[in-house]
Amino acid sequence: KELSESDLTRILFEFELNLIAADVAASVASEISKAVLNKLKGQTVGRFSDTRKLVLNAVREELSQILAIRPLDILKKIQEQRNANLSSSQWKPFVIVFLGPNGSGKTTTIAKIANLLKKSGFSVVLACSDTFRAGAIEQLEEHAKRLGIRMIKREYGADPASVCFDAIAHAVAKKIDVVLIDTAGRLATDVDLIAEMQKIVRVSKPDIRCLVVDALMGNDLVVQAELFNNGVGIDCSVLTKVDADVKGGAAITLIHVTKKPIEFIGVGQKYEDLKKFEHEWFLEKIIG
Amino acid sequence: AIFQGLRKLFSKLRGRYIDEKELDNILKNLQRTLIESDVNVNLATSLAERIREKVLEAKIPTGVSIDTIVMRVLYEELVKFLGEKRYSLNIQPGKRNVIVLIGLQGSGKTTTAAKLAFWLKRRGLNVGLICADTYRPAAYDQLKQLAEQISVKFYGDQKERDPIKIIEKGLKELRNIDVIIVDTAGRHKEEKGLMKEMQEIVDKFKPNEVLLVIDGLIGQRAYDQAKAFKEAVGEIGGIIVTKLDGSARGGGALSAAVAAGAPIKFIGTGEHIEEFEPYDPPTFVCRILG
Ligand SMILES: Nc1nc2c(ncn2[C@@H]2O[C@H](COP(=O)(O)OP(=O)(O)OP(=O)(O)O)[C@@H](O)[C@H]2O)c(=O)[nH]1
Ligand SMILES: Nc1nc2c(ncn2[C@@H]2O[C@H](COP(=O)(O)OP(=O)(O)OP(=O)(O)O)[C@@H](O)[C@H]2O)c(=O)[nH]1
Ligand SMILES: [Mg+2]
Ligand SMILES: [Mg+2]
C-alpha cells in the first residue's frame, strides 16, 4: 500500500503535540513533523504495516540525528592548550565566557565547572564580569572561596569587559590554565545588552562561548538561542535544572536552533550536580 | 481590546448555521495559538473542547447570528482562563501584613521582593524585607543591597541556617512596619525537603499573602510545578510573572496561575526596581493570542 498523506498528517499532529508536551518548542516540533511527512509520504509499504509505528521510528530517527551532534570535549581541549603552553615561551590561558538569560544558572554552572577542572588537575581563575546585579560579586566570591580559587573583580558599575582584561592578564602572569568568565544575565532581545556581550567577547577573545539556558524554558528558547547564536556566537551550551522533572525537549530545541552541542547538563544545585550530556537519556525521555 | 483580537479569529463565522467543520477549524487554530504562547497542551485542549460544547449546546435566539454566540462563549471561557479584573493584594491597613514569595530557582523572587517593596513604599506604606534564603550563596547580600537601594528596612542572618528562626527574629526586629516581604530560596517539586520547608514556613507564620513568582519564559512544565506548590502551601494568594520585557508570550505563567487557582497580580518588566506593574488582563490576553 502507499502511505496516505492524510493518515500521516493526522498521526503526525498527535506526535507534534506529544513533542510539545515533552518540552520541544512548537515551531521545532512542527519542523520535525514536516521532515517526517516529507520522508514518509508516498512511500510504499507492506499491506499490513503499522503506519503509527513507522511514524514513531521516523520521529525517533529525526530526534536522534539532532541529539547525536558531536561534543566539543572541553576537558580535552584544555589539556591540549596546557600541553602547548608547557612547551612554549608564551602562556595562553584557556578562556571560557558564560552567557545566557537571567536566572538560567550561569554563576552556579561556572562554580560546578571550576570544581570539575580543579579535580581534573587544572588551575582556574574566575572573573566576575557581572558588575550590574545586586550580590553578583559576593555570590561568585563565595563560590571562589569554597573552591579555594582566585576571583578577579572590579566594583559594581565597572565596565564588564575590563574585568575580563584583568583576569586574563592575571592568568598569563600566574600561568593559570583556565579563565572562567561570569557575565550578567540578559534577555537576547535587548539590543544594548547584546552589544555589551559582543564587547566582552571582543576583549576576552574566548576559546569557548558557552550559552547557559534552563530546561524549563518554553517556546522563547528558540528566540533566545537564535539571537545569542547570531548576535554573539556560541560554541556550545549547558542545559541546567534538568533535575526539575523536565521531559528534556529543550535539548532538542537548543541543538536544533544553534547547531552546537550541549556539553554538560545541570542536575542540581551542588558542585557535583554536573553531568556530561548523554543523548540516549534525552531520547528516551522525549519519545521513549 | 480582547474582542478586537477575537473578532479577527471569528470573521469567518458569519451566517446563521453553525458549520461544525468550520468551528473545529477555528478552535484548532485557537488551540495552536495558545500552545505557541506556551499554554499547557492539556489546558489548551480542554479549553477548546469546553468552548465547542458550549457553542453547540447554546440556544440561539432568533436574530442573533452564530458568530456572536461563539464570540461570547470564547470570551467567557478565556476570561475565566485569563482573568478579567485586576486583583489587589490582601493587605489589611493598620495591621502588620506578611507576604511570602515562593517559586522555582531563578524565577526572580529576590528582585521581585525589592520591586514589590518599592511599589508599596511609593504608596505610603512602611515596608520591611526579610531574607529567608539560607542556601544560595550571597542571597543575604543580594537582598540587603536591593533594600539599601530603595531605603527599606532589611533583616537577615548570614549565620543562621534555619529560615523559620530567621523569620521569627525578623518579625520581632522589624517594628512599626505595615508590610513585611519574606524572600525564600528557590525550589522545585522534586526537592522534597525544600518543599516541606516551604510548607512549614507558611504553616507557622500564616502570611496574609503567599505569592508564587513565575518566570515569563517558562514552558510546559509550569502547570505541574505550580500545582505542587499549591498542594504544599494550601493556598496561593497570587502570581507574579517576571521577565515579560522579552518576547516570551507568558502562556506558561498563565498555566501556572490556573494550576495554582490564583490570579496574576503583578508583572515584572525588566531588571530594574521600577520595572514592575499591576497585572492588566487585556494587555496580557493580546500577548497570549499573539
Ligand atoms: N535545581 C537546580 N537548580 C539550579 C541548577 N543550576 C542552577 N540552579 C539554581 O538556579 C538559581 C539561579 O542560579 P544562578 O547561578 O544565580 O543563575 P545565573 O544565570 O547566574 O543568574 P543571573 O546572573 O541573575 O542571570 C540558583 O538558585 C541556583 O542554585 C540546576 O542544575 N538544578
Ligand atoms: N529581564 C528581566 N530580568 C529579571 C526580571 N526579574 C528578575 N530578573 C532577573 O532574573 C535573574 C534572577 O533573579 P533573582 O531575583 O535572583 O531570582 P530568584 O528567584 O531570587 O533566584 P533564586 O533565589 O536563586 O531562586 C536576575 O538576573 C534578575 O535581575 C524581569 O522582570 N526582567
Ligand atoms: Mg549570575
Ligand atoms: Mg533569590
XYZ file of C-alpha atoms and ligand atoms in Angstrom:
644
model
C 0.000 0.000 0.000
C 1.050 3.587 -0.303
C 1.226 5.745 2.841
C -1.577 8.298 2.562
C -0.726 11.905 3.283
C -3.940 12.423 5.248
C -3.222 9.423 7.517
C 0.324 10.654 8.055
C -0.831 14.215 8.766
C -3.354 13.046 11.327
C -0.828 10.826 13.149
C 1.886 13.469 12.940
C -0.344 16.107 14.506
C -0.683 13.850 17.540
C 3.091 13.297 17.664
C 3.634 17.022 17.385
C 1.518 17.650 20.486
C 3.428 14.915 22.314
C 6.755 16.527 21.427
C 5.462 19.904 22.636
C 4.224 18.298 25.855
C 7.768 16.891 26.166
C 9.142 20.475 26.161
C 10.106 20.708 22.474
C 9.337 24.212 21.132
C 6.208 24.303 18.949
C 7.993 25.577 15.831
C 10.702 22.907 16.158
C 8.101 20.157 16.699
C 6.369 21.408 13.569
C 9.621 21.291 11.556
C 10.323 17.749 12.734
C 6.782 16.767 11.809
C 7.180 18.237 8.296
C 10.522 16.473 7.817
C 8.946 13.143 8.720
C 5.959 13.807 6.443
C 8.267 14.526 3.507
C 10.301 11.445 4.255
C 7.331 9.067 4.511
C 4.626 10.360 2.166
C 4.115 8.385 -0.981
C 6.281 5.562 0.323
C 5.065 2.093 -0.488
C 4.925 -0.243 2.481
C 3.694 -3.746 3.272
C -0.112 -4.193 3.246
C -0.278 -4.835 6.984
C 2.445 -2.493 8.197
C 1.574 -0.230 11.107
C 1.680 3.406 9.965
C 1.875 4.660 13.517
C 4.934 2.543 14.213
C 6.581 3.803 11.027
C 5.949 7.408 12.101
C 7.294 6.719 15.598
C 10.511 5.283 14.181
C 10.888 8.164 11.741
C 10.375 10.745 14.509
C 12.832 8.901 16.704
C 15.335 8.965 13.841
C 14.926 12.750 13.405
C 15.371 13.381 17.149
C 18.369 11.077 17.299
C 20.067 12.904 14.439
C 19.611 16.222 16.233
C 20.826 14.929 19.594
C 23.812 12.992 18.262
C 25.807 16.125 17.485
C 29.473 15.649 18.357
C 30.543 17.252 21.661
C 33.445 19.700 21.879
C 35.094 17.735 24.707
C 36.215 20.819 26.595
C 38.494 18.963 29.029
C 40.457 17.532 26.124
C 40.829 20.985 24.544
C 42.018 22.444 27.853
C 44.580 19.644 28.215
C 45.845 20.297 24.682
C 46.167 24.014 25.413
C 48.039 23.251 28.626
C 50.443 20.932 26.775
C 51.053 23.660 24.184
C 51.663 26.192 26.985
C 54.163 23.949 28.736
C 56.291 23.628 25.607
C 56.118 27.302 24.675
C 57.552 30.551 25.996
C 54.127 32.161 25.745
C 51.320 31.343 28.160
C 47.860 31.382 26.688
C 45.134 30.594 29.224
C 42.027 28.756 28.028
C 39.186 31.274 28.254
C 35.511 30.365 28.559
C 32.789 33.036 28.615
C 29.395 32.080 30.005
C 26.319 33.932 28.771
C 22.578 33.487 28.832
C 19.192 34.709 30.001
C 18.541 35.927 33.552
C 18.492 33.286 36.251
C 19.393 30.372 33.946
C 22.187 29.123 36.222
C 25.379 30.677 34.769
C 27.094 31.507 38.076
C 26.279 28.132 39.625
C 27.397 26.319 36.444
C 30.727 28.179 36.475
C 31.290 27.029 40.060
C 30.478 23.435 39.053
C 32.844 23.541 36.083
C 35.586 25.172 38.175
C 35.165 22.292 40.624
C 35.453 19.745 37.820
C 38.552 21.440 36.380
C 40.243 21.631 39.758
C 39.528 17.918 40.344
C 40.986 17.207 36.903
C 44.216 18.902 37.907
C 43.870 22.248 36.185
C 44.419 25.671 37.741
C 41.466 28.029 37.447
C 40.717 31.707 37.971
C 37.216 33.180 37.982
C 36.281 36.553 36.519
C 33.193 38.323 37.784
C 32.102 40.271 34.718
C 28.616 40.784 36.172
C 29.061 44.297 37.506
C 25.358 45.009 37.450
C 23.220 42.651 39.522
C 22.926 43.037 43.295
C 25.033 40.463 45.095
C 26.591 39.086 41.889
C 30.165 39.718 43.020
C 29.582 38.326 46.526
C 27.873 35.247 45.051
C 30.780 34.288 42.779
C 33.247 35.259 45.502
C 31.614 32.819 47.910
C 31.992 30.032 45.320
C 35.629 31.007 44.751
C 36.242 30.842 48.490
C 34.610 27.417 48.824
C 36.623 26.080 45.892
C 39.881 27.651 47.041
C 40.428 29.546 43.807
C 41.020 33.198 42.983
C 38.352 35.527 41.662
C 39.129 38.721 39.774
C 36.626 41.537 40.197
C 36.072 45.258 39.947
C 33.479 47.437 41.606
C 29.772 47.387 40.740
C 29.136 49.602 37.732
C 32.556 48.955 36.212
C 32.891 48.034 32.543
C 32.354 44.244 32.358
C 34.989 43.896 29.619
C 37.638 45.467 31.874
C 37.252 42.630 34.383
C 37.946 40.108 31.598
C 41.065 42.040 30.676
C 42.297 41.968 34.297
C 41.514 38.268 34.725
C 43.317 37.191 31.569
C 46.347 39.330 32.405
C 46.378 37.685 35.838
C 46.143 34.200 34.295
C 49.015 34.923 31.902
C 51.195 36.317 34.677
C 50.488 33.461 37.083
C 50.401 30.744 34.381
C 46.812 29.689 35.172
C 45.290 27.078 32.836
C 41.685 28.274 32.636
C 39.798 31.562 32.977
C 36.053 31.238 33.548
C 34.166 34.483 32.878
C 30.774 35.051 34.522
C 28.512 37.608 32.860
C 25.250 39.261 33.867
C 22.019 37.637 32.797
C 20.342 39.274 29.814
C 17.389 38.715 27.522
C 18.749 38.389 23.992
C 16.003 40.710 22.765
C 17.799 43.612 24.473
C 19.965 45.085 21.737
C 22.153 47.103 24.130
C 22.896 44.096 26.320
C 23.806 42.032 23.245
C 26.171 44.844 22.232
C 27.703 44.712 25.718
C 28.227 40.957 25.328
C 29.813 41.451 21.905
C 32.312 43.780 23.549
C 33.076 41.248 26.294
C 33.789 38.652 23.619
C 35.894 41.091 21.563
C 38.058 41.918 24.574
C 38.377 38.422 26.062
C 38.785 36.502 22.756
C 37.452 33.333 24.390
C 38.264 29.808 23.271
C 34.702 28.910 24.106
C 31.494 30.935 24.293
C 29.092 28.852 26.345
C 25.339 29.523 26.394
C 23.611 28.548 29.649
C 19.856 28.002 29.492
C 17.475 26.144 31.728
C 15.476 23.084 30.714
C 12.140 24.607 31.782
C 12.159 27.309 29.105
C 9.316 27.270 26.631
C 8.991 28.493 23.068
C 11.059 31.608 23.686
C 14.124 29.358 23.828
C 14.013 29.462 20.013
C 14.297 33.260 20.058
C 16.904 33.428 22.838
C 19.110 30.704 21.335
C 18.882 32.245 17.863
C 19.684 35.784 18.996
C 22.596 34.731 21.203
C 23.969 32.497 18.468
C 23.597 35.075 15.692
C 24.308 38.186 17.739
C 27.264 36.968 19.757
C 28.046 33.483 18.516
C 28.230 30.444 20.773
C 30.353 27.310 20.633
C 28.354 25.087 22.975
C 25.651 25.103 25.632
C 24.904 23.893 29.118
C 21.313 22.911 29.893
C 20.517 23.404 33.598
C 17.786 22.351 36.062
C 17.292 19.013 34.314
C 16.536 17.626 37.794
C 13.288 19.610 37.908
C 11.261 16.746 36.398
C 11.594 18.012 32.821
C 10.839 15.925 29.752
C 14.009 17.184 28.063
C 12.635 18.612 24.813
C 14.535 21.855 25.479
C 17.673 19.932 24.428
C 16.120 19.318 21.007
C 15.175 22.977 20.609
C 18.597 24.173 21.745
C 20.662 21.930 19.459
C 18.291 22.253 16.503
C 18.394 26.064 16.623
C 22.100 26.621 17.429
C 23.579 23.567 15.660
C 26.047 23.476 18.581
C 26.500 20.673 21.138
C 25.309 20.637 24.732
C 28.476 19.894 26.701
C 27.008 19.486 30.174
C 23.694 19.377 31.954
C 22.969 20.732 35.436
C 21.136 18.263 37.634
C 21.020 20.100 40.943
C 22.421 22.968 42.957
C 25.598 21.343 44.317
C 29.044 21.276 42.676
C 28.816 17.572 41.836
C 25.472 18.116 40.061
C 27.100 18.481 36.657
C 26.911 15.671 34.095
C 28.094 15.170 30.545
C 25.265 15.451 28.030
C 24.032 11.959 27.130
C 21.764 11.923 24.113
C 20.341 8.423 24.732
C 18.906 9.566 28.072
C 17.195 12.550 26.444
C 15.906 10.494 23.533
C 14.226 8.044 25.914
C 12.681 10.839 27.992
C 11.284 12.678 24.975
C 9.952 9.800 22.906
C 10.533 6.641 24.938
C -9.309 45.090 23.358
C -9.900 41.377 23.841
C -12.853 41.490 21.457
C -10.720 43.036 18.699
C -8.407 40.046 18.753
C -11.255 37.581 18.824
C -13.185 39.290 16.038
C -10.286 38.551 13.673
C -10.400 34.892 14.679
C -14.133 34.640 14.042
C -14.636 36.735 10.928
C -15.216 33.505 9.073
C -18.245 32.509 11.120
C -20.782 34.861 9.544
C -24.172 33.422 8.874
C -26.830 31.562 10.824
C -25.878 27.929 10.610
C -23.058 26.562 12.631
C -20.754 24.668 10.351
C -19.171 22.170 12.740
C -16.212 21.651 10.464
C -15.591 25.397 10.348
C -15.958 25.643 14.124
C -13.455 22.803 14.613
C -11.023 24.533 12.305
C -11.301 27.762 14.247
C -10.882 26.017 17.577
C -7.885 24.111 16.269
C -6.285 27.439 15.329
C -7.070 28.834 18.757
C -5.501 25.760 20.359
C -2.392 26.158 18.224
C -2.107 29.865 19.083
C -2.348 29.134 22.797
C 0.235 26.327 22.627
C 2.640 28.524 20.665
C 2.267 31.001 23.520
C 3.456 28.287 25.954
C -0.007 27.488 27.312
C -0.042 23.929 28.679
C -1.118 21.458 25.952
C -3.813 19.784 28.088
C -5.140 23.135 29.229
C -5.376 24.488 25.666
C -7.090 21.293 24.517
C -9.649 21.298 27.333
C -10.383 24.987 26.762
C -11.089 24.337 23.066
C -13.326 21.396 23.993
C -15.286 23.409 26.532
C -15.872 26.190 24.024
C -17.013 23.666 21.416
C -19.530 22.059 23.829
C -20.932 25.371 24.956
C -21.333 26.694 21.421
C -23.065 23.540 20.209
C -25.498 23.482 23.129
C -26.201 27.209 23.099
C -29.831 28.074 22.403
C -29.599 30.678 19.746
C -32.319 33.331 19.997
C -33.782 34.466 16.716
C -31.996 37.358 15.129
C -28.674 36.549 16.739
C -26.016 35.284 14.385
C -23.773 32.345 15.175
C -20.516 34.247 15.263
C -21.857 36.394 18.109
C -22.603 33.266 20.154
C -19.164 31.805 19.512
C -17.541 35.121 20.381
C -19.452 35.347 23.624
C -18.649 31.785 24.699
C -14.988 32.220 23.794
C -14.832 35.494 25.674
C -16.416 33.932 28.782
C -14.122 30.921 28.724
C -10.992 32.959 28.017
C -11.818 35.391 30.776
C -12.219 32.522 33.240
C -8.894 31.299 31.988
C -7.010 34.583 31.729
C -8.666 36.608 34.440
C -10.774 39.653 33.813
C -10.016 42.074 36.528
C -7.132 43.379 38.492
C -6.898 41.711 41.882
C -5.308 43.664 44.677
C -3.070 42.404 47.434
C -4.708 41.061 50.561
C -3.272 43.777 52.780
C -5.126 44.968 55.836
C -4.479 48.577 56.809
C -3.471 49.366 60.352
C -2.006 45.897 60.951
C 1.287 44.242 60.182
C 0.988 42.202 57.000
C 3.312 39.404 55.968
C 3.850 38.456 52.336
C 5.911 35.370 51.461
C 7.413 34.927 47.990
C 7.930 31.380 46.709
C 8.947 29.907 43.364
C 11.335 27.931 41.177
C 15.065 28.600 41.067
C 15.964 31.793 39.226
C 12.345 32.898 38.664
C 13.061 36.393 40.024
C 11.871 36.208 43.662
C 14.638 38.269 45.267
C 14.462 41.006 42.630
C 10.655 40.958 42.840
C 10.718 41.211 46.651
C 12.542 44.523 46.282
C 10.306 45.681 43.434
C 7.157 44.946 45.433
C 8.630 46.657 48.487
C 9.392 49.758 46.448
C 5.927 49.742 44.852
C 4.247 49.551 48.279
C 6.572 52.189 49.715
C 5.593 54.530 46.870
C 2.005 54.054 48.047
C 2.835 55.346 51.509
C 3.301 52.050 53.331
C 6.140 51.175 55.703
C 7.834 48.109 54.264
C 10.441 45.631 55.527
C 12.329 42.853 53.755
C 13.463 39.547 55.268
C 15.994 37.256 53.606
C 14.918 33.712 54.487
C 17.039 32.065 51.781
C 19.691 30.088 53.670
C 21.012 28.155 50.673
C 22.019 30.440 47.877
C 25.493 31.970 48.287
C 25.170 35.726 48.934
C 21.343 35.686 48.932
C 21.675 37.886 52.021
C 23.961 40.330 50.216
C 21.698 40.479 47.180
C 18.545 41.406 49.103
C 20.442 43.685 51.504
C 21.923 45.652 48.593
C 18.490 45.971 46.969
C 16.957 47.082 50.276
C 19.641 49.757 50.572
C 18.965 50.931 47.021
C 15.317 51.599 47.894
C 15.910 52.635 51.522
C 13.747 49.913 53.009
C 14.408 48.125 56.337
C 16.103 44.765 55.976
C 16.588 41.759 58.234
C 18.736 38.706 57.589
C 21.213 36.470 59.396
C 24.119 35.037 57.444
C 24.987 32.592 60.243
C 21.502 31.135 60.783
C 20.715 28.014 58.738
C 17.049 27.712 59.739
C 14.744 30.031 57.742
C 11.996 29.688 60.376
C 14.308 31.130 63.054
C 15.304 33.964 60.709
C 11.682 34.897 60.004
C 10.821 34.708 63.713
C 13.665 37.052 64.598
C 12.925 39.295 61.632
C 9.286 39.726 62.633
C 10.448 40.767 66.123
C 13.112 43.160 64.841
C 11.054 44.918 62.158
C 8.758 47.092 64.300
C 6.236 49.645 63.041
C 6.126 48.053 59.626
C 2.911 47.782 57.587
C 4.126 45.086 55.179
C 6.946 42.590 55.625
C 8.036 40.752 52.491
C 9.812 37.436 53.044
C 12.130 36.185 50.280
C 12.641 32.416 50.251
C 15.056 30.060 48.471
C 14.252 28.778 45.001
C 12.989 25.199 44.909
C 11.189 22.740 42.626
C 8.740 19.939 43.339
C 11.328 17.120 43.248
C 13.275 18.712 46.113
C 11.013 17.191 48.773
C 12.971 18.585 51.727
C 12.706 22.126 50.369
C 9.002 21.738 49.552
C 8.425 20.592 53.134
C 10.418 23.542 54.483
C 8.243 25.922 52.461
C 5.122 24.257 53.830
C 6.433 24.683 57.372
C 7.144 28.380 56.797
C 3.599 29.020 55.577
C 2.005 26.860 58.314
C 3.930 28.601 61.058
C 3.617 32.222 60.027
C 0.231 32.149 58.275
C 1.072 35.036 55.923
C -1.576 37.415 54.567
C -0.352 36.608 51.078
C 1.651 33.777 49.572
C 2.767 34.905 46.120
C 4.163 32.470 43.556
C 6.804 34.122 41.359
C 6.859 32.605 37.878
C 9.376 33.190 35.082
C 7.590 34.541 31.978
C 9.811 32.308 29.801
C 8.708 29.041 31.402
C 7.116 26.402 29.178
C 5.060 23.233 29.553
C 6.358 22.225 32.990
C 4.863 25.306 34.681
C 1.471 23.710 35.301
C 2.739 20.693 37.268
C 5.224 22.746 39.270
C 2.585 25.321 40.253
C 0.167 22.537 41.193
C 2.786 21.029 43.501
C 3.488 24.422 45.106
C -0.245 24.939 45.683
C -0.588 21.475 47.252
C 2.344 22.145 49.552
C 1.190 25.512 50.912
C -2.570 25.001 50.751
C -3.463 28.275 49.160
C -1.653 30.707 46.899
C -2.883 34.280 47.042
C -1.469 35.477 43.774
C 1.022 35.087 40.969
C 3.754 37.498 39.876
C 5.019 36.914 36.334
C 8.575 38.124 35.684
C 10.736 38.827 32.612
C 7.874 39.962 30.409
C 10.181 42.583 28.898
C 11.350 39.924 26.456
C 9.485 38.197 23.623
C 8.031 35.348 25.707
C 4.243 35.251 25.454
C 3.700 34.094 29.037
C 1.381 31.124 28.463
C 3.427 29.022 30.889
C 2.890 31.549 33.648
C -0.789 31.645 32.768
C -0.995 27.839 33.036
C 0.703 28.112 36.427
C -1.959 30.586 37.542
C -4.696 28.159 36.505
C -2.960 25.256 38.268
C -2.441 27.310 41.423
C -6.001 28.614 41.346
C -4.569 32.077 41.859
C -4.915 35.356 39.967
C -1.932 37.108 38.419
C -1.427 40.272 40.458
C 1.784 41.866 39.179
C 4.259 41.575 36.326
C 7.984 42.264 36.138
C 9.114 44.065 33.006
C 12.858 44.417 33.489
C 15.890 44.093 35.739
C 15.429 47.479 37.395
C 13.398 48.144 40.534
C 10.791 50.342 38.892
C 10.107 47.808 36.108
C 7.106 46.403 37.924
C 3.385 46.967 37.460
C -0.049 45.600 38.415
C -1.367 42.925 36.066
C -3.549 44.178 33.244
C -5.682 41.373 31.723
C -6.420 42.895 28.270
C -2.723 43.516 27.541
C -1.804 40.025 28.672
C -4.609 38.409 26.641
C -3.405 40.182 23.489
C 0.087 38.880 24.210
C -1.167 35.297 24.594
C -3.308 35.487 21.460
C -0.259 36.733 19.555
N 17.667 22.549 40.711
C 18.659 23.169 40.069
N 18.900 24.473 40.338
C 19.905 25.066 39.681
C 20.697 24.407 38.703
N 21.602 25.303 38.227
C 21.388 26.464 38.895
N 20.365 26.320 39.773
C 19.796 27.338 40.658
O 19.258 28.369 39.868
C 19.327 29.604 40.593
C 19.977 30.656 39.722
O 21.338 30.307 39.544
P 22.457 31.388 39.177
O 23.711 30.626 39.031
O 22.427 32.523 40.136
O 21.901 31.865 37.772
P 22.501 32.997 36.854
O 22.261 32.600 35.443
O 23.926 33.277 37.202
O 21.574 34.234 37.217
P 21.801 35.762 36.800
O 23.268 36.052 36.944
O 20.976 36.535 37.773
O 21.312 35.877 35.403
C 20.094 29.308 41.871
O 19.148 29.108 42.904
C 20.809 28.005 41.565
O 21.062 27.240 42.706
C 20.402 23.023 38.413
O 21.008 22.356 37.576
N 19.378 22.468 39.130
N 14.846 40.934 32.213
C 14.329 40.714 33.425
N 15.092 40.123 34.354
C 14.559 39.928 35.573
C 13.235 40.302 35.920
N 13.028 39.966 37.218
C 14.170 39.405 37.657
N 15.103 39.386 36.666
C 16.456 38.849 36.677
O 16.369 37.452 36.812
C 17.557 36.964 37.470
C 17.138 36.108 38.654
O 16.555 36.953 39.608
P 16.578 36.595 41.172
O 15.793 37.660 41.844
O 17.967 36.352 41.634
O 15.796 35.218 41.136
P 15.420 34.283 42.357
O 14.109 33.669 42.092
O 15.534 35.033 43.643
O 16.556 33.178 42.271
P 16.851 32.054 43.372
O 16.811 32.731 44.699
O 18.186 31.523 43.038
O 15.785 31.033 43.214
C 18.355 38.197 37.848
O 19.319 38.404 36.846
C 17.339 39.319 37.817
O 17.915 40.575 37.538
C 12.417 40.927 34.902
O 11.258 41.283 35.093
N 13.030 41.115 33.677
Mg 24.850 35.036 37.748
Mg 16.638 34.636 45.317
